């Protein structure tokens, strides 16, 4: 009888014997771990034995003792052979040498050989087959690997050094399972995959087994009510850490992760996401309002913002942006998609609404530190606006619009606060613009205005560059707006061509002087330099058709230029007949319809004539 394989061999790698004879018996092949040859010998015996049975000879046939065979002996030899083959397969993930790799390859080929024999017997009636057919070796092989994967995941342990750093049992459990999963998949790619035929796709098979086992573990955990920390941990593994393993080097090239089911089903993931978002919303709101409370307390106590290099510093903008971006970035990573993090982004709108309440309060109560606080607030508003504009993809359209609207409202009110006194002082001087006195000494009137303005500009000495640039740009635009508005009030009629030429020349000279002054002070609105010269060009033209062509060009440059502005400006030309004016206005009304789309997309910051109020 064939020697029974002892249990002491289990989980040990058998070693091939040297000096193998040219022709080996089944027993010798089995001892030498020649699974394919031993398997072929069993198949030959199986074929011969059952062929004799089918011929009606069976046990009546007298054979030599050494050739005598029986079903019982063949079944026992098959059992011993299968035990060694399965033992080898069970040690698949312990390969550490090319020799053991070859042994696994031998076992795999033997399994496939048995699968072919099963298929041969399929065409026979069940009573005509050997009682052990079909053996289903491939199916048993897959079941064995499934048990192997489950056992290895259950036995997975963390290094003691890492274990001491991780307090949560759940975290330990998930990390040690994930570590085992990654290590074993790398073993499959490196050592095991070459032992299998390509069509078996063994890497994908192992990945599916590990994925199912890991998923089952996470589903068990998700069934419990989790604390916020464990909820975040679970979402991180589902949406971030586990995908990183599948997309790691070597693994991503041989495994199609799109064929794997979700680690957690939607009905389990949704409550976790809900819990996480509620927590993150509260954290973000608390963080942002701590910053606001800090600023409000400092203002109430009369504290001045910190000076660095004689400039008021705006730390609150950095704190707000860092706090917001950190929470949004965390949410996107944990949830795996930008769109799912949209919910916490509305906290910026809530915060800015509360910030506006604080801002309005500061403006109403004129304390000694109000001006300095508003300076810093303006810098904060500008930086928040720039952040939202540059990171528009983070915000839904309605949230972005609301946030920018709140910021624009506060920025305008800050401008009004700092420029209201300026406009009051310049009111009498503005009246001279477009008057007969201006026509006689336009350069002198302009110098007077700028000299008076200079005292207000000096207040910006303690402002940071960004804030100073924003305010001076606003002053620059408002100054020109008032200048053009006073010209359009038609205090003087330019009836003669010479007067119109003189006025046009004054406008160009004043434009250059005004632009030089404001840009030297810090304004960066370079596009404003062409406003007065372009309007001056209309005064110089005498032919109505030329005026129409020039107006078409101006409406292309300034889509917010309206009929009322054109009418008021052309009425300065005392020699333009009412019929010519009516014809020009009729023409430009038709042309304006062509620019309606451009007007819709016009940015507020680049508009000009919409701020020039003309009756």
Coordinates of C-alpha atoms in Angstrom, one line a residue:
X1 CA 0.0 0.0 0.0
X2 CA 1.0 3.6 -0.6
X3 CA 2.5 5.2 2.4
X4 CA 0.2 7.6 4.2
X5 CA 1.2 11.2 4.3
X6 CA 1.8 12.1 7.9
X7 CA 0.3 15.1 9.6
X8 CA 3.8 16.3 10.6
X9 CA 4.3 17.3 7.0
X10 CA 1.4 19.8 7.0
X11 CA 2.4 23.5 6.8
X12 CA 6.1 22.5 6.0
X13 CA 7.6 22.8 2.6
X14 CA 8.6 19.3 1.5
X15 CA 12.0 19.0 -0.2
X16 CA 12.7 17.3 -3.5
X17 CA 15.1 14.4 -3.3
X18 CA 18.2 14.2 -5.3
X19 CA 19.4 11.3 -7.6
X20 CA 15.8 10.6 -9.0
X21 CA 15.8 7.5 -11.2
X22 CA 14.9 7.9 -14.9
X23 CA 11.5 6.2 -14.4
X24 CA 9.7 6.7 -11.1
X25 CA 6.8 4.9 -9.5
X26 CA 3.8 6.8 -8.2
X27 CA 5.2 6.6 -4.7
X28 CA 8.6 7.9 -5.8
X29 CA 7.0 10.8 -7.8
X30 CA 4.8 11.7 -4.8
X31 CA 7.8 11.7 -2.4
X32 CA 9.7 13.8 -4.9
X33 CA 6.7 16.2 -5.1
X34 CA 6.4 15.6 -8.9
X35 CA 2.6 16.4 -8.7
X36 CA 2.0 16.5 -12.5
X37 CA 3.8 13.1 -13.2
X38 CA 2.1 11.5 -10.1
X39 CA -1.2 12.8 -11.3
X40 CA -0.7 11.5 -14.8
X41 CA 0.0 8.0 -13.3
X42 CA -3.2 8.2 -11.3
X43 CA -5.2 9.2 -14.4
X44 CA -3.6 6.3 -16.3
X45 CA -4.5 3.8 -13.6
X46 CA -8.0 5.3 -13.4
X47 CA -8.5 5.0 -17.1
X48 CA -7.3 1.4 -17.2
X49 CA -9.3 0.3 -14.2
X50 CA -12.6 1.7 -15.4
X51 CA -11.9 0.6 -19.0
X52 CA -11.6 -3.0 -17.7
X53 CA -14.8 -2.6 -15.8
X54 CA -16.7 -1.3 -18.8
X55 CA -15.4 -4.3 -20.8
X56 CA -16.9 -6.6 -18.3
X57 CA -13.6 -8.1 -17.2
X58 CA -13.1 -6.2 -13.9
X59 CA -11.9 -8.1 -10.9
X60 CA -12.0 -11.4 -12.8
X61 CA -8.8 -10.4 -14.7
X62 CA -5.7 -11.8 -13.1
X63 CA -2.8 -9.4 -13.0
X64 CA 0.6 -9.7 -11.6
X65 CA 0.7 -8.8 -8.0
X66 CA 2.7 -5.6 -8.5
X67 CA 0.2 -4.4 -11.1
X68 CA -2.9 -5.4 -9.2
X69 CA -5.1 -2.4 -8.6
X70 CA -8.4 -1.7 -7.1
X71 CA -10.7 1.3 -6.6
X72 CA -9.9 1.5 -2.9
X73 CA -6.2 1.7 -3.5
X74 CA -6.6 4.2 -6.3
X75 CA -8.9 6.3 -4.1
X76 CA -6.4 6.3 -1.3
X77 CA -3.5 7.3 -3.6
X78 CA -5.6 10.1 -4.9
X79 CA -6.3 11.2 -1.4
X80 CA -2.6 11.2 -0.5
X81 CA -1.7 13.1 -3.7
X82 CA -4.4 15.7 -3.2
X83 CA -3.3 16.3 0.4
X84 CA 0.2 17.2 -0.7
X85 CA -1.1 19.3 -3.6
X86 CA -3.4 21.3 -1.3
X87 CA -0.7 21.6 1.3
X88 CA 1.5 23.2 -1.3
X89 CA -1.3 25.6 -2.4
X90 CA -2.0 26.5 1.2
X91 CA 1.6 27.7 1.6
X92 CA 1.3 29.9 -1.6
X93 CA 1.9 33.1 0.3
X94 CA 5.0 31.8 2.1
X95 CA 7.1 31.6 -1.0
X96 CA 10.6 32.9 -0.5
X97 CA 12.7 31.1 -3.1
X98 CA 12.6 30.2 -6.8
X99 CA 12.5 26.5 -5.8
X100 CA 9.3 26.9 -3.9
X101 CA 7.9 28.9 -6.7
X102 CA 8.5 26.0 -9.0
X103 CA 6.8 23.7 -6.6
X104 CA 3.7 25.9 -6.5
X105 CA 3.7 26.0 -10.3
X106 CA 3.8 22.2 -10.3
X107 CA 0.8 22.1 -7.9
X108 CA -1.2 24.5 -10.1
X109 CA -0.5 22.5 -13.3
X110 CA -1.6 19.3 -11.5
X111 CA -4.9 21.0 -10.5
X112 CA -5.5 22.0 -14.1
X113 CA -4.6 18.5 -15.3
X114 CA -7.3 17.1 -12.9
X115 CA -9.8 19.7 -14.2
X116 CA -9.3 18.3 -17.7
X117 CA -9.8 14.8 -16.5
X118 CA -13.1 15.9 -14.9
X119 CA -14.2 17.3 -18.2
X120 CA -13.4 14.0 -19.9
X121 CA -15.6 12.0 -17.5
X122 CA -18.5 14.5 -18.0
X123 CA -19.7 12.7 -21.1
X124 CA -20.2 9.4 -19.2
X125 CA -23.2 8.5 -17.1
X126 CA -22.8 9.0 -13.4
X127 CA -22.8 5.3 -12.7
X128 CA -20.0 4.7 -15.2
X129 CA -17.7 7.3 -13.6
X130 CA -15.3 6.7 -10.8
X131 CA -17.0 7.6 -7.5
X132 CA -14.5 10.5 -7.0
X133 CA -15.4 12.1 -10.3
X134 CA -15.8 15.0 -10.7
X135 CA -13.0 15.8 -8.2
X136 CA -13.6 19.6 -8.7
X137 CA -10.0 20.4 -7.8
X138 CA -10.2 23.9 -9.2
X139 CA -13.2 24.7 -7.1
X140 CA -11.6 23.1 -4.1
X141 CA -8.4 25.1 -4.8
X142 CA -10.5 28.4 -4.9
X143 CA -12.2 27.5 -1.6
X144 CA -8.9 26.7 0.0
X145 CA -7.5 30.1 -1.1
X146 CA -10.6 31.8 0.3
X147 CA -10.0 30.0 3.7
X148 CA -6.4 30.9 3.5
X149 CA -7.1 34.6 3.0
X150 CA -9.7 34.7 5.8
X151 CA -7.2 33.0 8.2
X152 CA -4.4 35.3 7.4
X153 CA -6.6 38.4 7.9
X154 CA -7.8 37.0 11.2
X155 CA -4.2 36.3 12.3
X156 CA -2.9 39.7 11.1
X157 CA -1.1 41.6 13.9
X158 CA 0.6 45.0 14.1
X159 CA 4.2 45.5 15.0
X160 CA 4.5 46.2 18.7
X161 CA 6.2 49.6 18.0
X162 CA 3.2 50.7 15.9
X163 CA 0.6 49.1 18.2
X164 CA 1.8 51.3 21.2
X165 CA 1.2 54.5 19.1
X166 CA -2.4 53.6 18.2
X167 CA -4.9 53.8 21.0
X168 CA -8.2 52.9 19.3
X169 CA -8.9 49.1 19.0
X170 CA -10.8 49.8 15.8
X171 CA -7.9 51.6 14.3
X172 CA -5.5 48.8 15.3
X173 CA -7.9 46.2 13.7
X174 CA -8.3 48.1 10.4
X175 CA -4.7 49.0 10.0
X176 CA -3.4 45.5 10.7
X177 CA -5.9 44.0 8.3
X178 CA -5.0 46.6 5.6
X179 CA -1.3 46.1 6.2
X180 CA -1.7 42.3 5.8
X181 CA -3.9 42.9 2.6
X182 CA -1.3 45.1 1.0
X183 CA 1.7 42.8 1.9
X184 CA -0.1 39.7 0.6
X185 CA -1.2 41.3 -2.6
X186 CA 2.4 42.3 -3.2
X187 CA 3.5 38.7 -2.6
X188 CA 0.9 37.5 -5.1
X189 CA 2.2 40.0 -7.7
X190 CA 5.9 39.2 -7.0
X191 CA 5.9 35.4 -6.3
X192 CA 2.6 33.8 -7.0
X193 CA 1.3 35.2 -10.3
X194 CA 4.0 33.7 -12.4
X195 CA 3.0 30.2 -11.2
X196 CA -0.5 30.5 -12.7
X197 CA -1.5 30.7 -16.4
X198 CA -2.4 34.2 -17.4
X199 CA -6.0 33.3 -18.2
X200 CA -6.6 32.4 -14.6
X201 CA -5.9 36.0 -13.6
X202 CA -4.8 35.0 -10.1
X203 CA -4.0 38.6 -9.0
X204 CA -7.6 39.7 -9.6
X205 CA -8.8 36.5 -7.8
X206 CA -6.7 37.2 -4.7
X207 CA -7.7 40.9 -4.8
X208 CA -11.3 39.9 -4.8
X209 CA -10.9 37.5 -1.9
X210 CA -9.0 40.1 0.2
X211 CA -11.5 42.8 -0.8
X212 CA -14.4 40.7 0.3
X213 CA -12.8 39.8 3.6
X214 CA -11.8 43.4 4.3
X215 CA -15.2 44.7 3.3
X216 CA -16.9 42.2 5.6
X217 CA -14.8 43.5 8.5
X218 CA -15.7 47.1 7.8
X219 CA -19.4 46.2 7.5
X220 CA -19.3 44.6 10.9
X221 CA -17.8 47.8 12.3
X222 CA -20.3 50.1 10.5
X223 CA -23.2 48.2 12.1
X224 CA -22.3 49.8 15.4
X225 CA -22.9 53.4 16.6
X226 CA -19.4 54.9 16.1
X227 CA -17.8 57.8 17.9
X228 CA -16.8 60.7 15.6
X229 CA -13.2 59.6 15.6
X230 CA -14.0 56.1 14.4
X231 CA -16.5 57.4 11.9
X232 CA -13.8 59.5 10.3
X233 CA -11.4 56.6 10.4
X234 CA -13.8 54.3 8.6
X235 CA -14.6 56.9 5.9
X236 CA -10.9 57.6 5.4
X237 CA -10.2 53.9 4.8
X238 CA -13.2 53.6 2.4
X239 CA -12.5 56.7 0.3
X240 CA -8.8 57.4 0.7
X241 CA -6.5 54.8 2.3
X242 CA -7.8 51.7 0.6
X243 CA -8.0 53.2 -2.9
X244 CA -4.3 54.3 -2.3
X245 CA -3.4 50.6 -1.7
X246 CA -5.1 49.5 -4.9
X247 CA -3.4 52.3 -6.8
X248 CA 0.0 51.7 -5.3
X249 CA 3.0 50.7 -7.5
X250 CA 2.9 47.1 -8.8
X251 CA -0.7 46.4 -7.6
X252 CA -2.5 49.0 -9.8
X253 CA -1.0 47.4 -13.0
X254 CA -2.4 43.9 -12.4
X255 CA -5.7 44.5 -10.6
X256 CA -8.8 46.1 -12.0
X257 CA -10.3 47.8 -9.0
X258 CA -13.4 48.8 -11.0
X259 CA -14.5 45.2 -10.9
X260 CA -14.5 45.2 -7.1
X261 CA -17.8 46.0 -5.2
X262 CA -17.8 49.1 -2.9
X263 CA -16.2 48.4 0.4
X264 CA -19.4 49.6 2.1
X265 CA -22.9 49.8 0.5
X266 CA -24.6 53.1 0.1
X267 CA -27.1 52.5 2.9
X268 CA -24.1 52.1 5.3
X269 CA -21.9 54.9 3.9
X270 CA -24.7 57.6 3.9
X271 CA -25.2 57.7 7.7
X272 CA -21.5 57.8 8.3
X273 CA -21.1 60.7 5.8
X274 CA -24.0 62.5 7.5
X275 CA -22.4 62.1 10.9
X276 CA -19.1 63.3 9.6
X277 CA -20.5 66.4 7.9
X278 CA -22.5 67.4 11.0
X279 CA -19.3 67.2 13.0
X280 CA -17.2 69.1 10.5
X281 CA -19.8 71.8 10.1
X282 CA -19.8 72.4 13.9
X283 CA -16.0 72.3 14.0
X284 CA -15.6 74.8 11.1
X285 CA -18.3 77.1 12.5
X286 CA -16.7 77.0 16.0
X287 CA -13.2 77.7 14.5
X288 CA -14.3 80.6 12.4
X289 CA -16.4 82.2 15.1
X290 CA -13.5 82.0 17.6
X291 CA -11.5 84.2 15.2
X292 CA -14.4 86.6 14.9
X293 CA -15.0 86.7 18.7
X294 CA -11.3 87.4 19.2
X295 CA -11.4 90.4 16.9
X296 CA -14.6 91.7 18.4
X297 CA -13.3 91.5 21.9
X298 CA -10.1 93.4 20.9
X299 CA -12.2 96.1 19.2
X300 CA -14.5 96.5 22.2
X301 CA -11.5 96.8 24.5
X302 CA -10.1 99.6 22.3
X303 CA -7.0 97.6 21.2
X304 CA -5.2 98.7 18.0
X305 CA -4.2 96.1 15.4
X306 CA -0.6 95.0 15.6
X307 CA 1.9 97.1 13.8
X308 CA 4.8 95.5 11.9
X309 CA 7.2 97.7 10.0
X310 CA 4.7 100.6 10.6
X311 CA 2.0 98.7 8.8
X312 CA -1.2 97.3 10.4
X313 CA -1.2 93.6 10.0
X314 CA -4.2 91.4 9.2
X315 CA -3.6 88.0 10.9
X316 CA -7.3 87.3 10.9
X317 CA -7.5 86.8 7.1
X318 CA -4.7 84.2 7.3
X319 CA -6.5 82.5 10.2
X320 CA -9.9 82.5 8.5
X321 CA -8.6 81.1 5.2
X322 CA -6.4 78.5 6.8
X323 CA -9.2 77.3 9.1
X324 CA -11.7 77.1 6.2
X325 CA -9.4 75.5 3.7
X326 CA -8.1 72.9 6.2
X327 CA -11.6 71.8 7.0
X328 CA -12.8 71.7 3.4
X329 CA -9.7 69.8 2.2
X330 CA -10.1 67.3 5.0
X331 CA -13.8 66.8 4.1
X332 CA -12.9 66.3 0.4
X333 CA -10.3 63.7 1.3
X334 CA -12.5 61.8 3.8
X335 CA -15.5 61.8 1.6
X336 CA -13.6 61.1 -1.6
X337 CA -15.4 63.7 -3.7
X338 CA -15.4 67.5 -3.9
X339 CA -19.2 67.6 -4.4
X340 CA -19.9 65.8 -1.1
X341 CA -18.0 68.5 0.8
X342 CA -20.2 71.3 -0.5
X343 CA -22.4 71.1 2.6
X344 CA -19.8 72.4 4.9
X345 CA -18.8 75.2 2.5
X346 CA -22.0 77.1 3.3
X347 CA -20.4 77.8 6.7
X348 CA -18.4 80.5 4.9
X349 CA -21.7 82.3 4.0
X350 CA -22.9 82.0 7.6
X351 CA -19.6 83.3 8.9
X352 CA -19.5 86.3 6.5
X353 CA -23.1 87.2 7.5
X354 CA -22.0 87.4 11.1
X355 CA -18.8 89.1 10.1
X356 CA -21.0 91.8 8.4
X357 CA -22.9 92.3 11.7
X358 CA -19.6 93.0 13.4
X359 CA -18.4 95.2 10.6
X360 CA -21.6 97.3 10.7
X361 CA -21.3 97.6 14.5
X362 CA -17.7 98.9 14.1
X363 CA -18.8 101.5 11.6
X364 CA -21.7 102.8 13.8
X365 CA -19.7 103.2 17.0
X366 CA -16.9 105.6 16.2
X367 CA -14.3 104.5 18.8
X368 CA -10.7 105.6 18.9
X369 CA -9.6 102.4 17.2
X370 CA -12.4 102.2 14.6
X371 CA -10.4 103.5 11.7
X372 CA -7.5 101.1 12.4
X373 CA -9.9 98.2 12.8
X374 CA -11.7 99.0 9.6
X375 CA -8.3 99.2 7.8
X376 CA -7.5 95.7 8.9
X377 CA -11.1 94.5 8.2
X378 CA -10.8 95.8 4.6
X379 CA -7.6 93.9 4.1
X380 CA -9.3 90.8 5.5
X381 CA -12.2 91.3 3.1
X382 CA -9.9 91.6 0.1
X383 CA -8.0 88.5 0.9
X384 CA -11.2 86.5 1.5
X385 CA -12.6 87.7 -1.8
X386 CA -9.4 86.7 -3.6
X387 CA -9.4 83.3 -2.0
X388 CA -13.0 82.6 -3.1
X389 CA -12.3 83.9 -6.6
X390 CA -9.2 81.7 -7.0
X391 CA -10.9 78.7 -5.5
X392 CA -14.3 79.1 -7.1
X393 CA -14.3 75.3 -7.9
X394 CA -14.8 74.6 -4.2
X395 CA -18.1 76.6 -4.0
X396 CA -21.5 76.0 -5.5
X397 CA -22.6 78.9 -7.7
X398 CA -25.2 80.2 -5.2
X399 CA -22.8 80.1 -2.2
X400 CA -20.0 81.8 -4.2
X401 CA -22.4 84.5 -5.3
X402 CA -23.7 85.1 -1.8
X403 CA -20.2 85.2 -0.3
X404 CA -18.8 87.6 -2.9
X405 CA -21.9 89.8 -2.5
X406 CA -21.5 90.0 1.2
X407 CA -17.8 90.9 0.8
X408 CA -18.5 93.5 -1.9
X409 CA -21.1 95.1 0.3
X410 CA -18.7 95.4 3.2
X411 CA -15.9 96.6 1.0
X412 CA -18.1 99.3 -0.5
X413 CA -19.2 100.4 3.0
X414 CA -15.5 100.6 4.0
X415 CA -14.7 102.7 1.0
X416 CA -17.6 105.0 1.9
X417 CA -16.3 105.3 5.4
X418 CA -12.8 106.4 4.3
X419 CA -13.9 108.5 1.3
X420 CA -17.0 110.3 2.6
X421 CA -15.0 113.1 4.3
X422 CA -12.9 113.4 1.1
X423 CA -16.0 113.9 -1.1
X424 CA -17.4 116.5 1.4
X425 CA -14.3 118.5 1.3
X426 CA -14.0 118.3 -2.5
X427 CA -17.6 119.1 -3.1
X428 CA -17.1 122.9 -3.8
X429 CA -14.1 122.3 -5.9
X430 CA -15.9 119.6 -8.0
X431 CA -18.5 122.3 -9.0
X432 CA -15.8 124.1 -10.9
X433 CA -15.3 121.1 -13.3
X434 CA -17.0 121.8 -16.6
X435 CA -17.7 125.4 -15.7
X436 CA -16.4 128.6 -17.6
X437 CA -13.7 128.9 -14.9
X438 CA -12.6 125.3 -15.7
X439 CA -12.5 126.2 -19.4
X440 CA -10.2 129.2 -18.7
X441 CA -7.9 127.3 -16.2
X442 CA -8.7 123.6 -16.2
X443 CA -5.2 122.7 -15.1
X444 CA -5.4 124.9 -12.1
X445 CA -8.8 123.4 -11.1
X446 CA -7.3 119.9 -11.4
X447 CA -4.3 120.9 -9.3
X448 CA -6.5 122.3 -6.6
X449 CA -8.6 119.1 -6.4
X450 CA -5.5 116.9 -6.2
X451 CA -3.9 119.1 -3.5
X452 CA -6.9 118.9 -1.3
X453 CA -7.1 115.1 -2.0
X454 CA -3.5 114.6 -0.9
X455 CA -4.3 115.1 2.8
X456 CA -6.7 112.1 2.7
X457 CA -4.2 110.0 0.8
X458 CA -1.7 110.4 3.5
X459 CA -4.0 108.5 5.9
X460 CA -3.0 105.3 4.1
X461 CA 0.5 105.4 5.4
X462 CA -0.1 102.6 7.9
X463 CA -2.1 100.4 5.4
X464 CA -0.7 97.2 3.9
X465 CA 0.0 97.3 0.2
X466 CA -3.0 95.2 -0.8
X467 CA -5.5 97.3 1.2
X468 CA -3.9 100.6 0.1
X469 CA -4.1 99.5 -3.6
X470 CA -7.8 98.5 -3.2
X471 CA -8.8 101.8 -1.5
X472 CA -6.8 104.1 -3.8
X473 CA -8.2 102.2 -6.8
X474 CA -11.7 103.0 -5.4
X475 CA -10.7 106.6 -4.8
X476 CA -9.3 106.9 -8.3
X477 CA -12.5 105.5 -9.9
X478 CA -14.8 107.7 -7.7
X479 CA -12.7 110.8 -8.5
X480 CA -13.0 110.3 -12.2
X481 CA -16.7 109.3 -11.9
X482 CA -17.4 112.7 -10.2
X483 CA -15.3 114.5 -12.7
X484 CA -17.2 113.1 -15.7
X485 CA -20.5 113.6 -13.9
X486 CA -19.8 117.3 -13.4
X487 CA -18.8 117.6 -17.1
X488 CA -22.1 116.1 -18.1
X489 CA -24.1 118.7 -16.1
X490 CA -23.5 121.0 -19.1
X491 CA -22.6 124.1 -17.1
X492 CA -20.9 125.4 -20.2
X493 CA -21.9 125.1 -23.9
X494 CA -19.0 124.6 -26.3
X495 CA -20.6 126.2 -29.4
X496 CA -17.4 126.8 -31.3
X497 CA -15.0 124.3 -32.7
X498 CA -12.1 126.1 -31.0
X499 CA -13.8 125.7 -27.6
X500 CA -14.3 122.1 -28.2
X501 CA -10.7 121.6 -29.2
X502 CA -9.6 123.5 -26.0
X503 CA -11.9 121.4 -23.8
X504 CA -10.6 118.2 -25.4
X505 CA -7.1 119.2 -24.8
X506 CA -7.8 120.1 -21.1
X507 CA -9.5 116.7 -20.6
X508 CA -6.4 114.9 -21.9
X509 CA -4.0 117.0 -19.8
X510 CA -6.1 116.5 -16.7
X511 CA -6.4 112.8 -17.4
X512 CA -2.7 112.4 -17.5
X513 CA -2.2 114.4 -14.3
X514 CA -4.9 112.5 -12.4
X515 CA -3.7 109.1 -13.6
X516 CA 0.0 109.9 -12.7
X517 CA -1.1 111.1 -9.2
X518 CA -3.2 108.1 -8.4
X519 CA -0.9 105.4 -9.8
X520 CA 2.0 107.0 -7.9
X521 CA -0.1 106.8 -4.7
X522 CA -0.8 103.1 -5.3
X523 CA -3.8 102.7 -7.6
X524 CA -3.5 99.8 -10.1
X525 CA -6.5 100.6 -12.2
X526 CA -4.5 101.4 -15.3
X527 CA -7.5 101.1 -17.6
X528 CA -9.0 104.3 -16.2
X529 CA -6.4 106.4 -18.0
X530 CA -8.3 106.2 -21.3
X531 CA -11.7 107.4 -20.0
X532 CA -11.2 111.1 -20.4
X533 CA -9.2 111.0 -23.6
X534 CA -11.8 108.8 -25.3
X535 CA -14.6 111.3 -24.3
X536 CA -12.4 114.1 -25.4
X537 CA -12.2 112.5 -28.9
X538 CA -16.0 112.9 -29.2
X539 CA -15.7 116.7 -28.5
X540 CA -13.1 117.1 -31.3
X541 CA -15.2 115.4 -34.0
X542 CA -17.5 117.6 -36.1
X543 CA -19.1 115.2 -38.6
X544 CA -22.1 113.3 -37.2
X545 CA -21.2 110.1 -39.1
X546 CA -17.7 110.2 -37.6
X547 CA -19.3 110.7 -34.1
X548 CA -21.5 107.6 -34.7
X549 CA -18.5 105.5 -35.6
X550 CA -16.6 106.6 -32.6
X551 CA -19.5 105.9 -30.3
X552 CA -19.7 102.3 -31.6
X553 CA -16.1 101.9 -30.7
X554 CA -16.6 103.4 -27.2
X555 CA -19.7 101.1 -26.6
X556 CA -17.5 98.2 -27.4
X557 CA -14.9 99.3 -24.9
X558 CA -17.5 100.4 -22.2
X559 CA -20.7 98.2 -22.5
X560 CA -22.2 100.1 -19.6
X561 CA -22.2 103.4 -21.6
X562 CA -25.8 104.3 -21.9
X563 CA -27.9 106.6 -24.1
X564 CA -28.3 109.1 -21.2
X565 CA -24.5 109.4 -20.9
X566 CA -24.0 109.9 -24.6
X567 CA -26.9 112.4 -24.8
X568 CA -25.5 114.4 -21.9
X569 CA -22.0 114.5 -23.3
X570 CA -23.0 115.4 -26.8
X571 CA -25.1 118.3 -25.5
X572 CA -21.8 119.9 -24.5
X573 CA -21.3 120.4 -28.3
X574 CA -23.4 123.6 -28.8
X575 CA -23.1 123.4 -32.6
X576 CA -24.6 119.9 -32.9
X577 CA -28.2 120.3 -34.2
X578 CA -31.1 118.6 -32.4
X579 CA -31.9 116.6 -35.5
X580 CA -28.3 115.3 -35.7
X581 CA -28.3 114.5 -32.0
X582 CA -31.6 112.6 -32.4
X583 CA -30.2 110.6 -35.4
X584 CA -27.0 109.7 -33.5
X585 CA -29.0 108.6 -30.5
X586 CA -31.3 106.5 -32.6
X587 CA -28.4 104.8 -34.3
X588 CA -26.6 104.0 -31.1
X589 CA -29.8 102.6 -29.5
X590 CA -29.8 99.9 -32.2
X591 CA -26.1 99.3 -31.8
X592 CA -26.5 98.9 -28.0
X593 CA -28.6 95.8 -28.5
X594 CA -25.6 94.1 -30.1
X595 CA -23.5 94.7 -26.9
X596 CA -26.2 93.4 -24.5
X597 CA -24.5 90.0 -24.1
X598 CA -21.2 91.7 -23.4
X599 CA -22.9 93.8 -20.8
X600 CA -24.2 90.7 -19.0
X601 CA -20.7 89.3 -18.6
X602 CA -19.1 92.6 -17.7
X603 CA -17.3 92.4 -14.4
X604 CA -18.3 95.0 -11.8
X605 CA -14.7 95.9 -11.2
X606 CA -14.2 97.0 -14.9
X607 CA -17.4 99.0 -15.2
X608 CA -17.3 102.8 -15.1
X609 CA -20.3 104.6 -16.6
X610 CA -22.8 102.6 -14.5
X611 CA -21.5 104.6 -11.5
X612 CA -21.9 107.9 -13.3
X613 CA -25.4 109.1 -12.3
X614 CA -26.9 111.3 -15.0
X615 CA -30.6 112.4 -15.2

